[in-house]
Amino acid sequence: MAEREKEVIVTNGGGGGSGVLIAVVLLLAIIVALFFVFGGNLMNGGDGTDIKADVKIDTPAKNN
């Protein structure tokens, strides 16, 4: 029987870093979305719903 030769092609499965780029873009998008949801009032210094309360509590007189 004749010996058969096999050709083996080896590739290194690198994707060129596109997965890292997509992950960074998604991370930035999440950070921006969270800023708009939770940090909107940081830039304008609050809104008109600040409550100023002056509370006076009467206590009984001290026994001497």
Short mmCIF file of N, CA, C and O in Angstrom, two decimals:
data_model
loop_
_atom_site.label_atom_id
_atom_site.label_comp_id
_atom_site.label_asym_id
_atom_site.label_seq_id
_atom_site.Cartn_x
_atom_site.Cartn_y
_atom_site.Cartn_z
N MET A 1 0.83 -1.18 0.00
CA MET A 1 0.00 0.00 0.00
C MET A 1 0.87 1.24 0.00
O MET A 1 1.91 1.27 0.64
N ALA A 2 0.38 2.20 -0.69
CA ALA A 2 1.13 3.45 -0.78
C ALA A 2 0.80 4.32 0.43
O ALA A 2 -0.31 4.33 0.95
N GLU A 3 1.79 5.04 0.88
CA GLU A 3 1.60 5.93 2.01
C GLU A 3 0.98 7.23 1.52
O GLU A 3 1.46 7.85 0.58
N ARG A 4 -0.10 7.66 2.19
CA ARG A 4 -0.77 8.90 1.79
C ARG A 4 -0.26 10.04 2.65
O ARG A 4 -0.09 9.91 3.85
N GLU A 5 -0.08 11.17 2.00
CA GLU A 5 0.37 12.37 2.73
C GLU A 5 -0.85 13.23 3.05
O GLU A 5 -1.76 13.34 2.24
N LYS A 6 -0.82 13.78 4.21
CA LYS A 6 -1.89 14.70 4.61
C LYS A 6 -1.28 16.06 4.82
O LYS A 6 -0.22 16.20 5.41
N GLU A 7 -1.99 17.06 4.35
CA GLU A 7 -1.54 18.44 4.56
C GLU A 7 -2.36 19.03 5.70
O GLU A 7 -3.59 19.02 5.67
N VAL A 8 -1.67 19.51 6.71
CA VAL A 8 -2.33 20.08 7.88
C VAL A 8 -2.07 21.58 7.87
O VAL A 8 -0.93 22.02 7.82
N ILE A 9 -3.14 22.35 7.92
CA ILE A 9 -3.03 23.82 7.94
C ILE A 9 -3.36 24.27 9.35
O ILE A 9 -4.45 24.00 9.87
N VAL A 10 -2.43 24.96 9.98
CA VAL A 10 -2.60 25.44 11.35
C VAL A 10 -2.78 26.95 11.30
O VAL A 10 -1.97 27.66 10.71
N THR A 11 -3.86 27.41 11.91
CA THR A 11 -4.10 28.86 11.99
C THR A 11 -4.20 29.24 13.45
O THR A 11 -4.67 28.47 14.29
N ASN A 12 -3.73 30.41 13.77
CA ASN A 12 -3.92 30.91 15.13
C ASN A 12 -5.22 31.69 15.11
O ASN A 12 -5.39 32.63 14.39
N GLY A 13 -6.15 31.32 15.93
CA GLY A 13 -7.52 31.81 15.89
C GLY A 13 -7.70 33.24 16.34
O GLY A 13 -8.70 33.55 16.96
N GLY A 14 -6.75 34.11 16.07
CA GLY A 14 -6.90 35.51 16.47
C GLY A 14 -7.94 36.22 15.64
O GLY A 14 -8.04 36.04 14.43
N GLY A 15 -8.75 37.03 16.30
CA GLY A 15 -9.80 37.76 15.60
C GLY A 15 -9.41 39.18 15.29
O GLY A 15 -10.21 39.96 14.81
N GLY A 16 -8.19 39.57 15.55
CA GLY A 16 -7.76 40.91 15.23
C GLY A 16 -8.17 41.94 16.28
O GLY A 16 -8.02 43.13 16.07
N GLY A 17 -8.72 41.53 17.39
CA GLY A 17 -9.08 42.46 18.45
C GLY A 17 -10.43 43.12 18.28
O GLY A 17 -10.74 44.09 18.97
N SER A 18 -11.24 42.63 17.36
CA SER A 18 -12.55 43.25 17.15
C SER A 18 -13.47 43.02 18.35
O SER A 18 -14.33 43.86 18.64
N GLY A 19 -13.31 41.91 19.04
CA GLY A 19 -14.13 41.65 20.23
C GLY A 19 -13.85 42.65 21.33
O GLY A 19 -14.75 43.09 22.03
N VAL A 20 -12.58 43.02 21.49
CA VAL A 20 -12.21 44.01 22.50
C VAL A 20 -12.80 45.37 22.14
O VAL A 20 -13.30 46.09 23.00
N LEU A 21 -12.77 45.71 20.88
CA LEU A 21 -13.32 47.00 20.43
C LEU A 21 -14.82 47.06 20.69
O LEU A 21 -15.33 48.07 21.18
N ILE A 22 -15.52 45.98 20.40
CA ILE A 22 -16.96 45.96 20.64
C ILE A 22 -17.26 46.06 22.14
O ILE A 22 -18.18 46.77 22.56
N ALA A 23 -16.46 45.39 22.97
CA ALA A 23 -16.66 45.45 24.42
C ALA A 23 -16.45 46.86 24.94
O ALA A 23 -17.20 47.34 25.80
N VAL A 24 -15.45 47.57 24.44
CA VAL A 24 -15.18 48.94 24.89
C VAL A 24 -16.31 49.86 24.48
O VAL A 24 -16.76 50.71 25.26
N VAL A 25 -16.81 49.71 23.26
CA VAL A 25 -17.92 50.56 22.80
C VAL A 25 -19.17 50.31 23.63
O VAL A 25 -19.86 51.25 24.03
N LEU A 26 -19.45 49.04 23.92
CA LEU A 26 -20.62 48.74 24.76
C LEU A 26 -20.46 49.28 26.17
O LEU A 26 -21.43 49.79 26.76
N LEU A 27 -19.26 49.19 26.73
CA LEU A 27 -19.02 49.74 28.06
C LEU A 27 -19.23 51.25 28.09
O LEU A 27 -19.85 51.78 29.02
N LEU A 28 -18.75 51.94 27.09
CA LEU A 28 -18.95 53.40 27.02
C LEU A 28 -20.43 53.74 26.87
O LEU A 28 -20.91 54.70 27.48
N ALA A 29 -21.16 52.95 26.09
CA ALA A 29 -22.59 53.21 25.91
C ALA A 29 -23.34 53.01 27.23
O ALA A 29 -24.24 53.79 27.56
N ILE A 30 -22.95 52.01 28.00
CA ILE A 30 -23.60 51.78 29.30
C ILE A 30 -23.29 52.91 30.27
O ILE A 30 -24.16 53.38 30.99
N ILE A 31 -22.04 53.40 30.26
CA ILE A 31 -21.67 54.51 31.15
C ILE A 31 -22.45 55.76 30.79
O ILE A 31 -22.95 56.46 31.67
N VAL A 32 -22.59 56.05 29.51
CA VAL A 32 -23.34 57.24 29.08
C VAL A 32 -24.82 57.10 29.46
O VAL A 32 -25.43 58.06 29.96
N ALA A 33 -25.39 55.93 29.27
CA ALA A 33 -26.80 55.71 29.63
C ALA A 33 -27.01 55.88 31.13
O ALA A 33 -27.98 56.51 31.56
N LEU A 34 -26.10 55.34 31.94
CA LEU A 34 -26.23 55.50 33.38
C LEU A 34 -26.08 56.95 33.81
O LEU A 34 -26.74 57.41 34.74
N PHE A 35 -25.23 57.71 33.12
CA PHE A 35 -25.09 59.12 33.45
C PHE A 35 -26.38 59.87 33.17
O PHE A 35 -26.82 60.70 33.96
N PHE A 36 -27.02 59.58 32.03
CA PHE A 36 -28.26 60.28 31.71
C PHE A 36 -29.39 59.88 32.64
O PHE A 36 -30.27 60.68 32.94
N VAL A 37 -29.37 58.65 33.13
CA VAL A 37 -30.45 58.20 34.01
C VAL A 37 -30.25 58.72 35.43
O VAL A 37 -31.16 59.27 36.04
N PHE A 38 -29.03 58.57 35.97
CA PHE A 38 -28.80 58.88 37.38
C PHE A 38 -28.05 60.18 37.63
O PHE A 38 -28.16 60.74 38.70
N GLY A 39 -27.27 60.67 36.69
CA GLY A 39 -26.42 61.81 36.96
C GLY A 39 -26.83 63.08 36.25
O GLY A 39 -26.04 64.00 36.11
N GLY A 40 -28.06 63.15 35.81
CA GLY A 40 -28.51 64.33 35.08
C GLY A 40 -28.51 65.60 35.90
O GLY A 40 -28.27 66.68 35.41
N ASN A 41 -28.77 65.47 37.20
CA ASN A 41 -28.84 66.65 38.04
C ASN A 41 -27.48 67.10 38.55
O ASN A 41 -27.39 68.12 39.22
N LEU A 42 -26.44 66.36 38.26
CA LEU A 42 -25.11 66.77 38.70
C LEU A 42 -24.63 68.03 37.98
O LEU A 42 -23.95 68.86 38.55
N MET A 43 -25.02 68.17 36.74
CA MET A 43 -24.53 69.29 35.95
C MET A 43 -25.33 70.58 36.19
O MET A 43 -24.79 71.66 36.14
N ASN A 44 -26.62 70.47 36.48
CA ASN A 44 -27.41 71.69 36.64
C ASN A 44 -27.59 72.08 38.10
O ASN A 44 -28.32 73.02 38.40
N GLY A 45 -26.97 71.38 39.04
CA GLY A 45 -26.98 71.79 40.44
C GLY A 45 -28.26 71.53 41.18
O GLY A 45 -28.54 72.19 42.17
N GLY A 46 -29.06 70.62 40.75
CA GLY A 46 -30.31 70.31 41.44
C GLY A 46 -31.48 70.96 40.75
O GLY A 46 -31.36 71.61 39.72
N ASP A 47 -32.64 70.82 41.34
CA ASP A 47 -33.83 71.40 40.75
C ASP A 47 -34.64 72.13 41.82
O ASP A 47 -34.19 72.28 42.95
N GLY A 48 -35.82 72.54 41.48
CA GLY A 48 -36.65 73.34 42.37
C GLY A 48 -37.36 72.54 43.44
O GLY A 48 -38.23 73.08 44.12
N THR A 49 -37.04 71.29 43.60
CA THR A 49 -37.75 70.49 44.59
C THR A 49 -36.99 70.41 45.91
O THR A 49 -37.29 69.54 46.72
N ASP A 50 -36.03 71.27 46.12
CA ASP A 50 -35.32 71.28 47.39
C ASP A 50 -36.29 71.71 48.50
O ASP A 50 -37.03 72.67 48.36
N ILE A 51 -36.27 71.00 49.60
CA ILE A 51 -37.18 71.28 50.71
C ILE A 51 -36.38 71.92 51.84
O ILE A 51 -35.40 71.36 52.31
N LYS A 52 -36.82 73.08 52.26
CA LYS A 52 -36.18 73.77 53.38
C LYS A 52 -37.16 73.71 54.54
O LYS A 52 -38.23 74.30 54.49
N ALA A 53 -36.83 72.97 55.56
CA ALA A 53 -37.74 72.77 56.68
C ALA A 53 -37.16 73.41 57.93
O ALA A 53 -35.99 73.24 58.25
N ASP A 54 -37.97 74.18 58.62
CA ASP A 54 -37.59 74.77 59.90
C ASP A 54 -38.49 74.14 60.95
O ASP A 54 -39.66 74.46 61.06
N VAL A 55 -37.94 73.22 61.70
CA VAL A 55 -38.74 72.46 62.66
C VAL A 55 -38.43 72.95 64.06
O VAL A 55 -37.28 73.05 64.47
N LYS A 56 -39.50 73.26 64.80
CA LYS A 56 -39.34 73.70 66.18
C LYS A 56 -40.04 72.69 67.06
O LYS A 56 -41.22 72.37 66.86
N ILE A 57 -39.31 72.14 68.02
CA ILE A 57 -39.87 71.15 68.93
C ILE A 57 -39.93 71.74 70.32
O ILE A 57 -38.91 72.16 70.87
N ASP A 58 -41.13 71.79 70.88
CA ASP A 58 -41.31 72.29 72.23
C ASP A 58 -41.09 71.14 73.20
O ASP A 58 -41.72 70.09 73.11
N THR A 59 -40.23 71.37 74.17
CA THR A 59 -39.95 70.35 75.18
C THR A 59 -40.46 70.88 76.53
O THR A 59 -40.50 72.08 76.76
N PRO A 60 -40.80 69.98 77.41
CA PRO A 60 -41.27 70.44 78.72
C PRO A 60 -40.14 71.11 79.49
O PRO A 60 -38.96 70.85 79.25
N ALA A 61 -40.53 71.98 80.42
CA ALA A 61 -39.54 72.71 81.23
C ALA A 61 -38.78 71.76 82.11
O ALA A 61 -39.28 70.71 82.54
N LYS A 62 -37.56 72.12 82.42
CA LYS A 62 -36.69 71.32 83.26
C LYS A 62 -37.17 71.40 84.72
O LYS A 62 -37.53 72.45 85.21
N ASN A 63 -37.19 70.26 85.44
CA ASN A 63 -37.56 70.26 86.87
C ASN A 63 -36.34 70.63 87.70
O ASN A 63 -35.29 70.03 87.58
N ASN A 64 -36.53 71.61 88.60
CA ASN A 64 -35.42 72.05 89.46
C ASN A 64 -35.53 71.54 90.84
O ASN A 64 -36.35 71.37 91.55
#
